Structure formats: structure tokens, C-alpha cells
PDB file of C-alpha atoms and ligand atoms in Angstrom:
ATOM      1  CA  UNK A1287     -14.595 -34.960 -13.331  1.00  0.00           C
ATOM      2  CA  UNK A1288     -15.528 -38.083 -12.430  1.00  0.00           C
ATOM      3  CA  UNK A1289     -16.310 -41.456 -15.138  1.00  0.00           C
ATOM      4  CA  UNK A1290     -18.436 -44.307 -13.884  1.00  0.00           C
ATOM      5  CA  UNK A1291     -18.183 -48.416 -14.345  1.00  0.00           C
ATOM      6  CA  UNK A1292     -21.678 -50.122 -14.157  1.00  0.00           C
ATOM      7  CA  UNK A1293     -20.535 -54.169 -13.530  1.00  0.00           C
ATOM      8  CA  UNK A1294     -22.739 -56.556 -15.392  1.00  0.00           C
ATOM      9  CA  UNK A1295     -24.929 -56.875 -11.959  1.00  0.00           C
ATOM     10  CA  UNK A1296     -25.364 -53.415 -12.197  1.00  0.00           C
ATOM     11  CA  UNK A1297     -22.941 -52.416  -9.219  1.00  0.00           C
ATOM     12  CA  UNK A1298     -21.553 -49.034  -9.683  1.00  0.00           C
ATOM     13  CA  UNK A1299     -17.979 -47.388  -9.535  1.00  0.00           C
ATOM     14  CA  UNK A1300     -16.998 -44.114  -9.663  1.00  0.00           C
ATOM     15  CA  UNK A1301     -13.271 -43.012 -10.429  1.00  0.00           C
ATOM     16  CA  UNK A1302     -11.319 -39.895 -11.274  1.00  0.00           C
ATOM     17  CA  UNK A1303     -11.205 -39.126 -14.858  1.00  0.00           C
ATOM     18  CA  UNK A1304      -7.690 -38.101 -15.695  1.00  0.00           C
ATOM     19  CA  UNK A1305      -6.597 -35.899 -19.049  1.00  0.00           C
ATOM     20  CA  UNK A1306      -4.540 -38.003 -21.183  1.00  0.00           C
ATOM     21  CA  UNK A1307      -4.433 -41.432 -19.083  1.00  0.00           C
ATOM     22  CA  UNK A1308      -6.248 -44.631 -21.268  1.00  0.00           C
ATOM     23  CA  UNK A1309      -9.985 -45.537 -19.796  1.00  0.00           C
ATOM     24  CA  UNK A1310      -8.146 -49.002 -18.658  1.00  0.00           C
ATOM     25  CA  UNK A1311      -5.228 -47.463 -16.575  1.00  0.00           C
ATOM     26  CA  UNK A1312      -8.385 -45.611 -14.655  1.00  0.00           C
ATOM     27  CA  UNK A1313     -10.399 -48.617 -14.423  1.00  0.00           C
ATOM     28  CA  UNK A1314      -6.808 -50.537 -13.195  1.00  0.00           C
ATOM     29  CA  UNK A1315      -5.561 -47.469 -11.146  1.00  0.00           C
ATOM     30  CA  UNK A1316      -8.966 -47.614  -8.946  1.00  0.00           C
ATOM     31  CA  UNK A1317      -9.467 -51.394  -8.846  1.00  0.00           C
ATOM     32  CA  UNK A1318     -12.723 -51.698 -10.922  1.00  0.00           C
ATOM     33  CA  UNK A1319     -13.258 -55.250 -11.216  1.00  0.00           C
ATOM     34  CA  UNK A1320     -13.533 -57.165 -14.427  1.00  0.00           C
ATOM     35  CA  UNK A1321     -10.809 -54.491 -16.421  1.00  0.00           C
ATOM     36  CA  UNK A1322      -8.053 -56.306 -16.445  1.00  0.00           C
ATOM     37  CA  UNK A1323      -5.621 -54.742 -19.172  1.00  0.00           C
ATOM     38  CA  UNK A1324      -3.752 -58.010 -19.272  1.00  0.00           C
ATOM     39  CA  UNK A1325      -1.488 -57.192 -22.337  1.00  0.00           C
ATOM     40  CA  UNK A1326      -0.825 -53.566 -21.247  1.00  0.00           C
ATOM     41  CA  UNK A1327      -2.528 -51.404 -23.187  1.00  0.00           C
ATOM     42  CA  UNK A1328      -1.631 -53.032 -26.425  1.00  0.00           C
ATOM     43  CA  UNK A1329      -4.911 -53.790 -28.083  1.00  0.00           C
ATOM     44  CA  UNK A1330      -4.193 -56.895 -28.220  1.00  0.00           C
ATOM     45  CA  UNK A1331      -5.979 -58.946 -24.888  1.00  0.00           C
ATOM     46  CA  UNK A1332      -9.486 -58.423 -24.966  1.00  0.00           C
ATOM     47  CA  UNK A1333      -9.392 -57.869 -20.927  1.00  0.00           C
ATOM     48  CA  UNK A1334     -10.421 -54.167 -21.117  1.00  0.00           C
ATOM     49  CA  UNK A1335     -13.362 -54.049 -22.644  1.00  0.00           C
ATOM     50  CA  UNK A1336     -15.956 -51.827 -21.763  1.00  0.00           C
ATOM     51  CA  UNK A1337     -19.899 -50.839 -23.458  1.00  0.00           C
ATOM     52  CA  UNK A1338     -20.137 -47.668 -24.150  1.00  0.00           C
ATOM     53  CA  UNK A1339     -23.674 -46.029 -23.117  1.00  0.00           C
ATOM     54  CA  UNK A1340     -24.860 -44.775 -26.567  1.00  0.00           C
ATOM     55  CA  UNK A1341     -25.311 -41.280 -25.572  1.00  0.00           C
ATOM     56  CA  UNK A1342     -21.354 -40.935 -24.966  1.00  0.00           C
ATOM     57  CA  UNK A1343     -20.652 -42.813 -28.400  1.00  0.00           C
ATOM     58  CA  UNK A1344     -20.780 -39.708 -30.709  1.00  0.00           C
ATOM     59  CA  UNK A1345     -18.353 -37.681 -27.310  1.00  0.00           C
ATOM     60  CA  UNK A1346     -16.072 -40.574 -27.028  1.00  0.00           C
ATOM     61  CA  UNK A1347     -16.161 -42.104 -30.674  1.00  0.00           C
ATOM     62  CA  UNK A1348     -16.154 -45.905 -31.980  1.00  0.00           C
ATOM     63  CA  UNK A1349     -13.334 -47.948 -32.136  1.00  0.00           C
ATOM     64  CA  UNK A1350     -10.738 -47.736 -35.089  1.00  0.00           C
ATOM     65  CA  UNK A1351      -8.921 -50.438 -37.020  1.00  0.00           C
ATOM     66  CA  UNK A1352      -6.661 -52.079 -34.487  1.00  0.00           C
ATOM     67  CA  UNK A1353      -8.901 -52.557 -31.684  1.00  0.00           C
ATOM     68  CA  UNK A1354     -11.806 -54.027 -34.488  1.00  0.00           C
ATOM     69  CA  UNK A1355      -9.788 -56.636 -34.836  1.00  0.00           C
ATOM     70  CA  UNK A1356      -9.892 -57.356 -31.358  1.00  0.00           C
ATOM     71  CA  UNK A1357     -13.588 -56.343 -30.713  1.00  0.00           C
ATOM     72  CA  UNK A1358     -14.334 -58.586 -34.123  1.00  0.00           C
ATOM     73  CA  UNK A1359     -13.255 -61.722 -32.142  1.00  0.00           C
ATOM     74  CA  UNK A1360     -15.859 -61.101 -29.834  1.00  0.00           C
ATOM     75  CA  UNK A1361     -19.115 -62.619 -30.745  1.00  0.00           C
ATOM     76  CA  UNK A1362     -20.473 -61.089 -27.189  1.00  0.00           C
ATOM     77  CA  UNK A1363     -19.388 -57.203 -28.450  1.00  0.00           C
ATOM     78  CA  UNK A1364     -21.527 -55.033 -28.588  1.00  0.00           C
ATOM     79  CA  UNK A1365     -22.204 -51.886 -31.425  1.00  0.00           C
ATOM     80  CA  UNK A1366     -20.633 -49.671 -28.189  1.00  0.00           C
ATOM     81  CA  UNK A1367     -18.174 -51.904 -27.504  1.00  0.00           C
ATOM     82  CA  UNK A1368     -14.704 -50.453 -26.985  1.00  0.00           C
ATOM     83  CA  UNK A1369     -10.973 -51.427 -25.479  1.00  0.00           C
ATOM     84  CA  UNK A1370     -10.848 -49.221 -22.692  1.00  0.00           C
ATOM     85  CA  UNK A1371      -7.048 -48.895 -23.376  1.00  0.00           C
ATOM     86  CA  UNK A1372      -7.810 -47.684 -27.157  1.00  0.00           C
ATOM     87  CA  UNK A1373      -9.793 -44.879 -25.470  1.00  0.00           C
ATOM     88  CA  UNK A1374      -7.479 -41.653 -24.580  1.00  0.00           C
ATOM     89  CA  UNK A1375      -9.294 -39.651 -21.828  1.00  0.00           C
ATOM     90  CA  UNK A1376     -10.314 -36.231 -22.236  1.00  0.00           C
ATOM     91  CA  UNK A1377     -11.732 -33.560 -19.844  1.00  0.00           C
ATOM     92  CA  UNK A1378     -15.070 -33.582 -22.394  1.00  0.00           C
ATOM     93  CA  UNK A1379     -15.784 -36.891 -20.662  1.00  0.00           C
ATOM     94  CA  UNK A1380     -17.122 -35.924 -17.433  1.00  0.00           C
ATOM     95  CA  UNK A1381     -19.691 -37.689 -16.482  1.00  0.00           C
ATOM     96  CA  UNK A1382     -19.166 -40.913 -18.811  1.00  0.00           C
ATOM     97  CA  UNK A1383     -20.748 -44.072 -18.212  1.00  0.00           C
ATOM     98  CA  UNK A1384     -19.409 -46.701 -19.253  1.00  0.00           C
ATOM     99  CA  UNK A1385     -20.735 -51.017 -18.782  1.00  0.00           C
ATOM    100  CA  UNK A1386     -18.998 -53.850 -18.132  1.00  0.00           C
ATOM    101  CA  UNK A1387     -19.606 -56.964 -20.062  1.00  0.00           C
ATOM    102  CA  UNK A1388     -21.407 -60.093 -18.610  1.00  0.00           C
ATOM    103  CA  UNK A1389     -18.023 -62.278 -20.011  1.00  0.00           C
ATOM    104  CA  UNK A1390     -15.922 -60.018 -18.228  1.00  0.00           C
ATOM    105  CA  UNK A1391     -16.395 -60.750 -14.823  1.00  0.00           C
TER     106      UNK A1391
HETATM  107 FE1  FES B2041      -5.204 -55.446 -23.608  1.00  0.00          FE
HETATM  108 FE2  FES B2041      -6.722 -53.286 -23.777  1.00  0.00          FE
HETATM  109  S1  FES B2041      -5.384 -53.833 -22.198  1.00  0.00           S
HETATM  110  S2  FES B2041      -6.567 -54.926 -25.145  1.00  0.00           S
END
């Protein structure tokens, strides 16, 4: 199963989706740029985060309380918007799209 990174210039990157791994060690363990996961998977950086495409919202889900505190600092989030290190992978995901924002670069 496979999950794909669109970059805000519309370059795409496929990686391995992995059971039980965070979106962000993926996106870190394959070298997609502009996830950085600066603070380690703590919710609590800003450097992982990632637009979900609206058909995978509902699959995936929105964020919860922690990382909306994050995402809230954001004026540039989106209503998709999640911290790829928030999101705990499952095999259901195959096939996820996911876009990078333009401030992430
Ligand atoms: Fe820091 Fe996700 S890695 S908020």
C-alpha cells in the first residue's frame, strides 16, 4: 500500500504506507521534502503538516484537541489540515493523498 505527497508545485512522492508508524515518520523515513517533524512527533512544531484531500477526510478523520491547538496557530491551515505525526497509519489508507502546504517548503 502505497500513500502519496503532492508538494505545493504539484511534484509528486510516493512512499510505503506502514501499519502503525505516524504519517510524518513516513514522510521523514522517505525524504519527502517540506515534512520536517522538528519536535518529534510531539504536536507541538507545526513542521509536519500536511492537507488532507477531502475524499480521505471522513477514512483518515480531522484533527483532535492537541494538534487544534497547533493547526489554530496557523492562519494558512486549511479545513483538511492535519499534523502528519497526530495521524496513526492504518492499512485502510492505501492509496491516500495527501498536500503539502505552500508555507512549508
Ligand atoms: Fe512536530 Fe508533528 S512533528 S508537530
Amino acid at each position: 500500500s502505497v500513500v502519496t505527497f503532492i508538494s505545493h508545485d504539484g511534484e509528486k512522492r510516493e512512499a510505503p504506507l506502514e501499519e502503525g508508524a505516524s504519517l510524518m515518520q513516513i514522510a521523514v523515513d522517505n525524504m519527502v521534502p517540506g515534512i520536517d517533524g522538528d519536535c518529534g512527533g510531539e504536536a507541538a512544531c507545526g513542521t509536519c503538516h500536511v492537507i488532507v484531500e477531502d475524499q480521505w477526510i471522513a477514512e483518515v478523520g480531522r484533527s483532535g484537541p492537541v494538534e487544534e491547538e497547533m493547526l489554530a496557530m496557523n492562519p494558512e491551515r486549511e479545513p483538511t489540515s492535519r499534523l502528519s505525526c497526530q495521524m496513526r497509519v492504518s492499512e485502510s489508507w492505501d492509496g491516500l493523498v495527501v498536500r503539502l502546504p505552500e508555507f512549508q517548503m
